[in-house]
């Protein structure tokens, strides 16, 4: 072990000397707050980080401290200027002094902060989100949807415990016009790290019932600027811009519009302003309907009066025409009555002649049919005399043929001709497949029987 070595303390003292000699004080540093905590003594401890351009990986990290006395002033200054507290995720511009201690290592002591840098970074992020939505061609999609004249079936995205939600529902239900609104809450977290995912998920649940609702209302009851950052996020704005129903926002902020407001179909400041907008819109429609109804009633009354006058004029002109027509018809009937006796007598003579002719034709036809049927009966009588003897002779010939066939097919007759019959177990063998080797057979001849055992079997090919 010939190498020379120094202690850890000596090494840290050398590092501290190098840093002290470098006089790294009053340096403005840009960083992102990765973690922040305040202890019971009022000192603020921060974990400052820097990420790559994609924002996925850390490229630098350092501890920082704001001592209690300085932290009280910087905190109040930052919040009053930006409208939001110091919290994780914010990018800040701070004046630091680099300090190295042998026990605690490297620390950055923060002595000042520039709130305008943080505000500019938030505005930059908003601009980037808007530019991305515009490049994707979706930024005006929801604005181009036509908002119904009466928005009566409403999907609400809000926190169920938010005061703004309660005010909105109360104002709808107790509107002075007695208009009935149908609404359903799709609950979502409206601030914090999970707000962006929760709101996007609520829009996806509303989408499943998009055919039922007229519009979507996105509301919350106001809050600090940092609580409303989720409404500047890309995914919330993306879901609003591409949603197939008009989206109305009432986020409750007093600053400039959020990205969600800019891409929504209709933007209003507060939940109560949204409720008032929907109520007045429906009331305006009802008023228009009432006005149209009055106009229609006036038009109908005018038409009825005109038709009454027209009917009266027509009636006055119609009476003489009716009298003239009746007189013409009466004269025509009188002429017809005068001609009726002659017409009836002529018609009766004509019909009498027709009946006489029909009687003569009927008599001749009956005689002809009678003579034809007589000849037919004579023919049937002749056939009845001849048919039985012919039928009996044919039946006798058929029986003789059947008797002869039975005689020729009698086994005894076949045996006389030199044929034999072979049986196995009492069954007549009709082909070789019914006999097995070793079985006992009985062969019958005309004058006796022979019993034997099968020693071999030879099968011939099929013969036609």
PDB file of N, CA and C in Angstrom, residues 361-379:
ATOM      1  N   UNK A 361    -135.616 -23.739 -77.568  1.00  0.00           N
ATOM      2  CA  UNK A 361    -134.263 -24.295 -77.541  1.00  0.00           C
ATOM      3  C   UNK A 361    -134.099 -25.308 -76.412  1.00  0.00           C
ATOM      4  N   UNK A 362    -134.747 -25.045 -75.294  1.00  0.00           N
ATOM      5  CA  UNK A 362    -134.663 -25.970 -74.156  1.00  0.00           C
ATOM      6  C   UNK A 362    -135.292 -27.314 -74.500  1.00  0.00           C
ATOM      7  N   UNK A 363    -136.466 -27.271 -75.198  1.00  0.00           N
ATOM      8  CA  UNK A 363    -137.166 -28.503 -75.566  1.00  0.00           C
ATOM      9  C   UNK A 363    -136.312 -29.340 -76.512  1.00  0.00           C
ATOM     10  N   UNK A 364    -135.710 -28.703 -77.536  1.00  0.00           N
ATOM     11  CA  UNK A 364    -134.878 -29.417 -78.494  1.00  0.00           C
ATOM     12  C   UNK A 364    -133.637 -30.009 -77.826  1.00  0.00           C
ATOM     13  N   UNK A 365    -133.030 -29.238 -76.934  1.00  0.00           N
ATOM     14  CA  UNK A 365    -131.822 -29.713 -76.244  1.00  0.00           C
ATOM     15  C   UNK A 365    -132.139 -30.895 -75.363  1.00  0.00           C
ATOM     16  N   UNK A 366    -133.278 -30.884 -74.686  1.00  0.00           N
ATOM     17  CA  UNK A 366    -133.660 -31.986 -73.798  1.00  0.00           C
ATOM     18  C   UNK A 366    -133.849 -33.265 -74.591  1.00  0.00           C
ATOM     19  N   UNK A 367    -134.506 -33.175 -75.764  1.00  0.00           N
ATOM     20  CA  UNK A 367    -134.740 -34.349 -76.605  1.00  0.00           C
ATOM     21  C   UNK A 367    -133.410 -34.928 -77.079  1.00  0.00           C
ATOM     22  N   UNK A 368    -132.475 -34.047 -77.486  1.00  0.00           N
ATOM     23  CA  UNK A 368    -131.172 -34.511 -77.971  1.00  0.00           C
ATOM     24  C   UNK A 368    -130.404 -35.223 -76.868  1.00  0.00           C
ATOM     25  N   UNK A 369    -130.411 -34.649 -75.650  1.00  0.00           N
ATOM     26  CA  UNK A 369    -129.695 -35.265 -74.515  1.00  0.00           C
ATOM     27  C   UNK A 369    -130.306 -36.619 -74.180  1.00  0.00           C
ATOM     28  N   UNK A 370    -131.611 -36.717 -74.203  1.00  0.00           N
ATOM     29  CA  UNK A 370    -132.304 -37.962 -73.864  1.00  0.00           C
ATOM     30  C   UNK A 370    -131.906 -39.071 -74.837  1.00  0.00           C
ATOM     31  N   UNK A 371    -131.894 -38.743 -76.166  1.00  0.00           N
ATOM     32  CA  UNK A 371    -131.539 -39.744 -77.180  1.00  0.00           C
ATOM     33  C   UNK A 371    -130.094 -40.190 -77.005  1.00  0.00           C
ATOM     34  N   UNK A 372    -129.186 -39.235 -76.705  1.00  0.00           N
ATOM     35  CA  UNK A 372    -127.781 -39.589 -76.503  1.00  0.00           C
ATOM     36  C   UNK A 372    -127.611 -40.513 -75.310  1.00  0.00           C
ATOM     37  N   UNK A 373    -128.258 -40.241 -74.221  1.00  0.00           N
ATOM     38  CA  UNK A 373    -128.141 -41.069 -73.014  1.00  0.00           C
ATOM     39  C   UNK A 373    -128.714 -42.463 -73.252  1.00  0.00           C
ATOM     40  N   UNK A 374    -129.786 -42.570 -74.116  1.00  0.00           N
ATOM     41  CA  UNK A 374    -130.361 -43.890 -74.407  1.00  0.00           C
ATOM     42  C   UNK A 374    -129.331 -44.771 -75.114  1.00  0.00           C
ATOM     43  N   UNK A 375    -128.636 -44.213 -76.141  1.00  0.00           N
ATOM     44  CA  UNK A 375    -127.623 -44.975 -76.847  1.00  0.00           C
ATOM     45  C   UNK A 375    -126.495 -45.406 -75.911  1.00  0.00           C
ATOM     46  N   UNK A 376    -126.131 -44.513 -74.974  1.00  0.00           N
ATOM     47  CA  UNK A 376    -125.061 -44.825 -74.020  1.00  0.00           C
ATOM     48  C   UNK A 376    -125.450 -45.973 -73.114  1.00  0.00           C
ATOM     49  N   UNK A 377    -126.705 -46.030 -72.698  1.00  0.00           N
ATOM     50  CA  UNK A 377    -127.189 -47.118 -71.827  1.00  0.00           C
ATOM     51  C   UNK A 377    -127.176 -48.448 -72.556  1.00  0.00           C
ATOM     52  N   UNK A 378    -127.572 -48.415 -73.846  1.00  0.00           N
ATOM     53  CA  UNK A 378    -127.557 -49.649 -74.639  1.00  0.00           C
ATOM     54  C   UNK A 378    -126.123 -50.192 -74.722  1.00  0.00           C
ATOM     55  N   UNK A 379    -125.111 -49.279 -74.921  1.00  0.00           N
ATOM     56  CA  UNK A 379    -123.718 -49.696 -75.007  1.00  0.00           C
ATOM     57  C   UNK A 379    -123.243 -50.293 -73.676  1.00  0.00           C
TER      58      UNK A 379
END
